PDB file of C-alpha atoms in Angstrom:
ATOM      1  CA  MET A   2       0.121  -0.112   0.028  1.00 94.00           C
ATOM      2  CA  ASN A   3       1.465   3.671  -0.575  1.00 94.00           C
ATOM      3  CA  HIS A   4       0.200   7.335   0.188  1.00 93.00           C
ATOM      4  CA  THR A   5      -2.113   7.045  -2.534  1.00 92.00           C
ATOM      5  CA  ASP A   6      -3.939   4.117  -0.819  1.00 95.00           C
ATOM      6  CA  ALA A   7      -3.457   5.417   2.521  1.00 95.00           C
ATOM      7  CA  ILE A   8      -5.510   8.578   1.771  1.00 94.00           C
ATOM      8  CA  THR A   9      -8.959   6.299   0.396  1.00 94.00           C
ATOM      9  CA  GLU A  10      -8.681   4.300   3.616  1.00 95.00           C
ATOM     10  CA  ILE A  11      -7.963   7.391   6.272  1.00 96.00           C
ATOM     11  CA  ILE A  12     -10.936   8.522   4.362  1.00 95.00           C
ATOM     12  CA  LYS A  13     -12.666   6.078   5.209  1.00 95.00           C
ATOM     13  CA  THR A  14     -12.256   6.313   8.833  1.00 95.00           C
ATOM     14  CA  ILE A  15     -12.527  10.045   9.570  1.00 95.00           C
ATOM     15  CA  PRO A  16     -14.631  11.584   6.208  1.00 94.00           C
ATOM     16  CA  GLU A  17     -13.493  15.297   7.389  1.00 90.00           C
ATOM     17  CA  THR A  18      -9.870  14.506   5.952  1.00 91.00           C
ATOM     18  CA  GLN A  19     -11.854  14.487   2.575  1.00 91.00           C
ATOM     19  CA  GLU A  20     -11.514  18.212   3.044  1.00 90.00           C
ATOM     20  CA  ASP A  21      -8.076  18.175   3.679  1.00 89.00           C
ATOM     21  CA  PHE A  22      -6.858  16.082   1.148  1.00 89.00           C
ATOM     22  CA  LYS A  23      -7.720  18.532  -1.409  1.00 86.00           C
ATOM     23  CA  GLU A  24      -4.898  20.315  -1.237  1.00 83.00           C
ATOM     24  CA  SER A  25      -3.138  18.563  -3.435  1.00 74.00           C
ATOM     25  CA  TYR A  26       0.361  19.308  -1.905  1.00 75.00           C
ATOM     26  CA  LYS A  27      -0.609  17.189   1.201  1.00 76.00           C
ATOM     27  CA  THR A  28      -1.221  14.140  -0.756  1.00 85.00           C
ATOM     28  CA  ASN A  29       2.159  14.621  -2.935  1.00 87.00           C
ATOM     29  CA  SER A  30       3.664  12.982   0.275  1.00 93.00           C
ATOM     30  CA  PRO A  31       3.432   9.893   2.596  1.00 95.00           C
ATOM     31  CA  PHE A  32       4.639  12.074   5.096  1.00 95.00           C
ATOM     32  CA  MET A  33       2.352  14.411   4.386  1.00 95.00           C
ATOM     33  CA  VAL A  34      -0.687  13.085   4.950  1.00 95.00           C
ATOM     34  CA  ILE A  35       0.471  10.620   8.070  1.00 96.00           C
ATOM     35  CA  SER A  36       0.660  14.091   8.858  1.00 95.00           C
ATOM     36  CA  VAL A  37      -2.793  15.199   8.187  1.00 95.00           C
ATOM     37  CA  PHE A  38      -4.132  12.056   9.755  1.00 96.00           C
ATOM     38  CA  THR A  39      -1.421  12.439  12.713  1.00 96.00           C
ATOM     39  CA  LYS A  40      -3.434  15.925  13.293  1.00 95.00           C
ATOM     40  CA  GLN A  41      -6.620  14.216  13.056  1.00 95.00           C
ATOM     41  CA  ILE A  42      -5.812  11.657  15.345  1.00 96.00           C
ATOM     42  CA  LYS A  43      -4.607  14.781  18.349  1.00 95.00           C
ATOM     43  CA  ARG A  44      -7.997  16.362  17.410  1.00 94.00           C
ATOM     44  CA  LEU A  45      -9.993  13.126  18.436  1.00 95.00           C
ATOM     45  CA  ILE A  46      -7.582  12.780  21.402  1.00 94.00           C
ATOM     46  CA  LYS A  47      -8.239  15.972  22.824  1.00 93.00           C
ATOM     47  CA  GLU A  48     -12.148  16.067  21.849  1.00 94.00           C
ATOM     48  CA  ASN A  49     -12.139  12.416  23.574  1.00 92.00           C
ATOM     49  CA  ASP A  50     -14.052  10.859  20.584  1.00 94.00           C
ATOM     50  CA  GLN A  51     -13.391   7.251  21.571  1.00 94.00           C
ATOM     51  CA  LYS A  52     -14.716   5.845  18.714  1.00 96.00           C
ATOM     52  CA  ILE A  53     -13.596   7.339  15.803  1.00 96.00           C
ATOM     53  CA  LEU A  54     -10.081   7.383  17.490  1.00 96.00           C
ATOM     54  CA  THR A  55      -9.854   3.798  18.627  1.00 96.00           C
ATOM     55  CA  LYS A  56     -11.017   3.192  14.321  1.00 97.00           C
ATOM     56  CA  SER A  57      -8.614   5.323  13.088  1.00 97.00           C
ATOM     57  CA  ILE A  58      -5.858   3.820  15.476  1.00 97.00           C
ATOM     58  CA  LEU A  59      -6.704   0.691  14.353  1.00 97.00           C
ATOM     59  CA  LYS A  60      -6.579   2.333  10.553  1.00 97.00           C
ATOM     60  CA  MET A  61      -2.819   3.505  11.555  1.00 97.00           C
ATOM     61  CA  ASN A  62      -2.008  -0.360  12.472  1.00 97.00           C
ATOM     62  CA  LYS A  63      -3.158  -2.110   9.139  1.00 97.00           C
ATOM     63  CA  LEU A  64      -1.507   1.462   7.641  1.00 97.00           C
ATOM     64  CA  TYR A  65       1.691   0.365   9.193  1.00 97.00           C
ATOM     65  CA  SER A  66       2.026  -3.036   8.198  1.00 97.00           C
ATOM     66  CA  LYS A  67       0.613  -2.990   4.638  1.00 97.00           C
ATOM     67  CA  GLY A  68       2.507   0.392   4.167  1.00 96.00           C
ATOM     68  CA  ASP A  69       5.598   0.163   1.401  1.00 97.00           C
ATOM     69  CA  ALA A  70       8.383   1.510   3.551  1.00 97.00           C
ATOM     70  CA  ALA A  71       8.221   4.691   2.215  1.00 97.00           C
ATOM     71  CA  LEU A  72       4.335   5.040   4.393  1.00 97.00           C
ATOM     72  CA  LYS A  73       6.118   3.273   7.305  1.00 97.00           C
ATOM     73  CA  ASN A  74       9.103   5.759   7.483  1.00 96.00           C
ATOM     74  CA  ALA A  75       6.789   8.398   7.921  1.00 97.00           C
ATOM     75  CA  ILE A  76       4.202   6.346  10.632  1.00 97.00           C
ATOM     76  CA  GLU A  77       7.439   6.323  12.488  1.00 95.00           C
ATOM     77  CA  ASN A  78       7.982   9.472  12.420  1.00 94.00           C
ATOM     78  CA  ILE A  79       4.911  12.051  12.145  1.00 95.00           C
ATOM     79  CA  PHE A  80       2.320   9.189  13.903  1.00 96.00           C
ATOM     80  CA  VAL A  81       5.180   7.413  16.868  1.00 94.00           C
ATOM     81  CA  TYR A  82       6.942  10.374  17.318  1.00 92.00           C
ATOM     82  CA  SER A  83       4.008  12.380  18.496  1.00 93.00           C
ATOM     83  CA  LEU A  84       2.502  10.356  20.231  1.00 92.00           C
ATOM     84  CA  ASP A  85       4.022  11.124  23.482  1.00 88.00           C
ATOM     85  CA  SER A  86       3.315  14.480  23.205  1.00 90.00           C
ATOM     86  CA  PHE A  87      -0.418  14.596  22.421  1.00 90.00           C
ATOM     87  CA  THR A  88      -0.984  11.899  25.399  1.00 90.00           C
ATOM     88  CA  PHE A  89       0.794  13.535  27.651  1.00 89.00           C
ATOM     89  CA  CYS A  90      -2.267  15.195  29.668  1.00 86.00           C
ATOM     90  CA  CYS A  91      -4.427  12.165  29.422  1.00 89.00           C
ATOM     91  CA  GLU A  92      -5.762  10.360  32.229  1.00 92.00           C
ATOM     92  CA  PRO A  93      -3.768   7.214  32.623  1.00 92.00           C
ATOM     93  CA  THR A  94      -6.740   4.692  31.664  1.00 94.00           C
ATOM     94  CA  TYR A  95      -7.223   6.886  28.410  1.00 92.00           C
ATOM     95  CA  LYS A  96      -3.434   6.770  28.116  1.00 93.00           C
ATOM     96  CA  LYS A  97      -3.890   3.095  28.164  1.00 94.00           C
ATOM     97  CA  MET A  98      -6.567   2.353  25.949  1.00 94.00           C
ATOM     98  CA  ILE A  99      -4.809   4.461  23.047  1.00 94.00           C
ATOM     99  CA  PHE A 100      -1.945   2.403  23.549  1.00 94.00           C
ATOM    100  CA  ASN A 101      -3.760  -1.090  23.892  1.00 96.00           C
ATOM    101  CA  LYS A 102      -5.407  -0.342  20.519  1.00 96.00           C
ATOM    102  CA  MET A 103      -1.876   0.185  18.652  1.00 96.00           C
ATOM    103  CA  SER A 104       0.092  -3.299  17.487  1.00 97.00           C
ATOM    104  CA  PRO A 105       2.534  -4.551  19.108  1.00 97.00           C
ATOM    105  CA  SER A 106       4.707  -3.876  16.169  1.00 96.00           C
ATOM    106  CA  LEU A 107       4.235   0.412  16.644  1.00 95.00           C
ATOM    107  CA  GLN A 108       4.181  -0.327  20.656  1.00 94.00           C
ATOM    108  CA  GLU A 109       7.939  -1.578  20.334  1.00 94.00           C
ATOM    109  CA  ASN A 110       8.555   1.114  17.971  1.00 93.00           C
ATOM    110  CA  TYR A 111       7.325   3.708  20.337  1.00 91.00           C
ATOM    111  CA  PHE A 112       8.907   2.521  22.814  1.00 89.00           C
ATOM    112  CA  HIS A 113      12.019   1.959  20.726  1.00 89.00           C
ATOM    113  CA  GLN A 114      11.465   5.907  20.477  1.00 84.00           C
ATOM    114  CA  VAL A 115      10.991   6.934  24.204  1.00 81.00           C
ATOM    115  CA  TYR A 116      13.580   4.926  26.097  1.00 79.00           C
ATOM    116  CA  LYS A 117      16.319   4.770  23.350  1.00 74.00           C
ATOM    117  CA  SER A 118      19.604   5.565  25.257  1.00 57.00           C
ATOM    118  CA  GLY A 119      21.345   8.964  23.738  1.00 58.00           C
ATOM    119  CA  ILE A 120      18.334  11.599  23.925  1.00 53.00           C
TER     120      ILE A 120
END
């Protein structure tokens, strides 16, 4: 799956993103696509919209597992990197729910980034 396929999958999960993707520069690269999706996930976390947030995290898992190398790289460097700042002020149970929905490979990548020595 490439970033163009990812756009279709993201719009199925969060229809409002269709407006974001109308701006062509946001569809040019995997990094822009995942950036748009990550901003929507941030909004869902702040709004405490657990139903759509759960669907979005599960979709991110799918994009990560089935995505090409460029899409995986974008997910690791945008979504996973940003996740800690999004969940910093969350209640512990809400934060736990978010992380429990993440696939083991995304969780592993998150822990690797957060606990990497030398940072």
